[in-house]
Amino acid sequence: MKRLLLSNWHLMRYFRLAFALFLFFQAYETHQWFFIAFGCFFLLQAIFNLGCGPKGCNVTYKNQKDE
């Protein structure tokens, strides 16, 4: 678990963290608390490295010959 949280930090992961903090700040400043839900979504993506990575969200397909 510690390795998951502390390794493989890349630009998109930092961006998600910054965006989550921005949304938390906006929720506090504007008193529009639904921003917290979006902030939690991006915070969880940043912490656990979920979502599409820097290589994109491609699904790999194997070429199989018909038998």
PDB file of C-alpha atoms in Angstrom:
ATOM      1  CA  MET A   1       0.000   0.000   0.000  1.00  0.00           C
ATOM      2  CA  LYS A   2       2.842   2.370   0.848  1.00  0.00           C
ATOM      3  CA  ARG A   3       4.472   1.640  -2.520  1.00  0.00           C
ATOM      4  CA  LEU A   4       1.185   2.409  -4.318  1.00  0.00           C
ATOM      5  CA  LEU A   5       0.835   5.772  -2.610  1.00  0.00           C
ATOM      6  CA  LEU A   6       4.433   6.941  -2.851  1.00  0.00           C
ATOM      7  CA  SER A   7       5.610   5.718  -6.265  1.00  0.00           C
ATOM      8  CA  ASN A   8       4.858   6.406  -9.916  1.00  0.00           C
ATOM      9  CA  TRP A   9       3.912  10.074  -9.575  1.00  0.00           C
ATOM     10  CA  HIS A  10       3.616  11.723 -12.984  1.00  0.00           C
ATOM     11  CA  LEU A  11       2.260  14.971 -14.388  1.00  0.00           C
ATOM     12  CA  MET A  12      -1.362  13.835 -14.637  1.00  0.00           C
ATOM     13  CA  ARG A  13      -1.350  12.562 -11.079  1.00  0.00           C
ATOM     14  CA  TYR A  14      -0.045  15.923  -9.811  1.00  0.00           C
ATOM     15  CA  PHE A  15      -2.658  17.688 -11.936  1.00  0.00           C
ATOM     16  CA  ARG A  16      -5.477  15.639 -10.390  1.00  0.00           C
ATOM     17  CA  LEU A  17      -4.200  16.448  -6.913  1.00  0.00           C
ATOM     18  CA  ALA A  18      -3.977  20.171  -7.686  1.00  0.00           C
ATOM     19  CA  PHE A  19      -7.450  20.163  -9.248  1.00  0.00           C
ATOM     20  CA  ALA A  20      -8.909  18.390  -6.204  1.00  0.00           C
ATOM     21  CA  LEU A  21      -7.375  20.984  -3.884  1.00  0.00           C
ATOM     22  CA  PHE A  22      -8.698  23.759  -6.122  1.00  0.00           C
ATOM     23  CA  LEU A  23     -12.209  22.287  -5.966  1.00  0.00           C
ATOM     24  CA  PHE A  24     -12.049  22.015  -2.166  1.00  0.00           C
ATOM     25  CA  PHE A  25     -10.986  25.653  -1.988  1.00  0.00           C
ATOM     26  CA  GLN A  26     -13.793  26.709  -4.328  1.00  0.00           C
ATOM     27  CA  ALA A  27     -16.352  24.811  -2.256  1.00  0.00           C
ATOM     28  CA  TYR A  28     -15.189  26.628   0.850  1.00  0.00           C
ATOM     29  CA  GLU A  29     -15.038  30.075  -0.755  1.00  0.00           C
ATOM     30  CA  THR A  30     -18.344  29.958  -2.636  1.00  0.00           C
ATOM     31  CA  HIS A  31     -20.268  27.790  -0.143  1.00  0.00           C
ATOM     32  CA  GLN A  32     -21.338  25.504  -2.969  1.00  0.00           C
ATOM     33  CA  TRP A  33     -20.678  22.217  -1.276  1.00  0.00           C
ATOM     34  CA  PHE A  34     -21.298  19.946  -4.262  1.00  0.00           C
ATOM     35  CA  PHE A  35     -17.756  20.826  -5.397  1.00  0.00           C
ATOM     36  CA  ILE A  36     -16.525  18.632  -2.542  1.00  0.00           C
ATOM     37  CA  ALA A  37     -17.875  15.528  -4.293  1.00  0.00           C
ATOM     38  CA  PHE A  38     -15.899  16.350  -7.440  1.00  0.00           C
ATOM     39  CA  GLY A  39     -12.859  17.187  -5.332  1.00  0.00           C
ATOM     40  CA  CYS A  40     -13.087  13.796  -3.594  1.00  0.00           C
ATOM     41  CA  PHE A  41     -13.334  12.084  -6.964  1.00  0.00           C
ATOM     42  CA  PHE A  42     -10.128  13.688  -8.227  1.00  0.00           C
ATOM     43  CA  LEU A  43      -8.371  13.262  -4.884  1.00  0.00           C
ATOM     44  CA  LEU A  44      -9.032   9.513  -4.887  1.00  0.00           C
ATOM     45  CA  GLN A  45      -7.804   9.292  -8.468  1.00  0.00           C
ATOM     46  CA  ALA A  46      -4.606  11.099  -7.513  1.00  0.00           C
ATOM     47  CA  ILE A  47      -3.917   9.155  -4.335  1.00  0.00           C
ATOM     48  CA  PHE A  48      -4.563   5.670  -5.712  1.00  0.00           C
ATOM     49  CA  ASN A  49      -3.410   6.404  -9.296  1.00  0.00           C
ATOM     50  CA  LEU A  50      -6.755   5.462 -10.811  1.00  0.00           C
ATOM     51  CA  GLY A  51      -8.030   6.504 -14.193  1.00  0.00           C
ATOM     52  CA  CYS A  52      -6.182   6.918 -17.434  1.00  0.00           C
ATOM     53  CA  GLY A  53      -2.452   7.258 -17.193  1.00  0.00           C
ATOM     54  CA  PRO A  54      -0.061   9.247 -19.343  1.00  0.00           C
ATOM     55  CA  LYS A  55      -0.250   6.580 -22.079  1.00  0.00           C
ATOM     56  CA  GLY A  56      -4.021   6.932 -22.451  1.00  0.00           C
ATOM     57  CA  CYS A  57      -6.979   4.643 -21.924  1.00  0.00           C
ATOM     58  CA  ASN A  58      -6.430   2.187 -24.724  1.00  0.00           C
ATOM     59  CA  VAL A  59      -7.692  -1.355 -24.512  1.00  0.00           C
ATOM     60  CA  THR A  60      -5.115  -3.813 -25.787  1.00  0.00           C
ATOM     61  CA  TYR A  61      -6.328  -6.332 -28.300  1.00  0.00           C
ATOM     62  CA  LYS A  62      -4.504  -9.516 -29.192  1.00  0.00           C
ATOM     63  CA  ASN A  63      -4.396 -10.548 -32.810  1.00  0.00           C
ATOM     64  CA  GLN A  64      -5.689 -14.095 -32.935  1.00  0.00           C
ATOM     65  CA  LYS A  65      -5.884 -16.220 -36.032  1.00  0.00           C
ATOM     66  CA  ASP A  66      -9.158 -17.972 -36.666  1.00  0.00           C
ATOM     67  CA  GLU A  67      -8.780 -21.675 -36.173  1.00  0.00           C
TER      68      GLU A  67
END
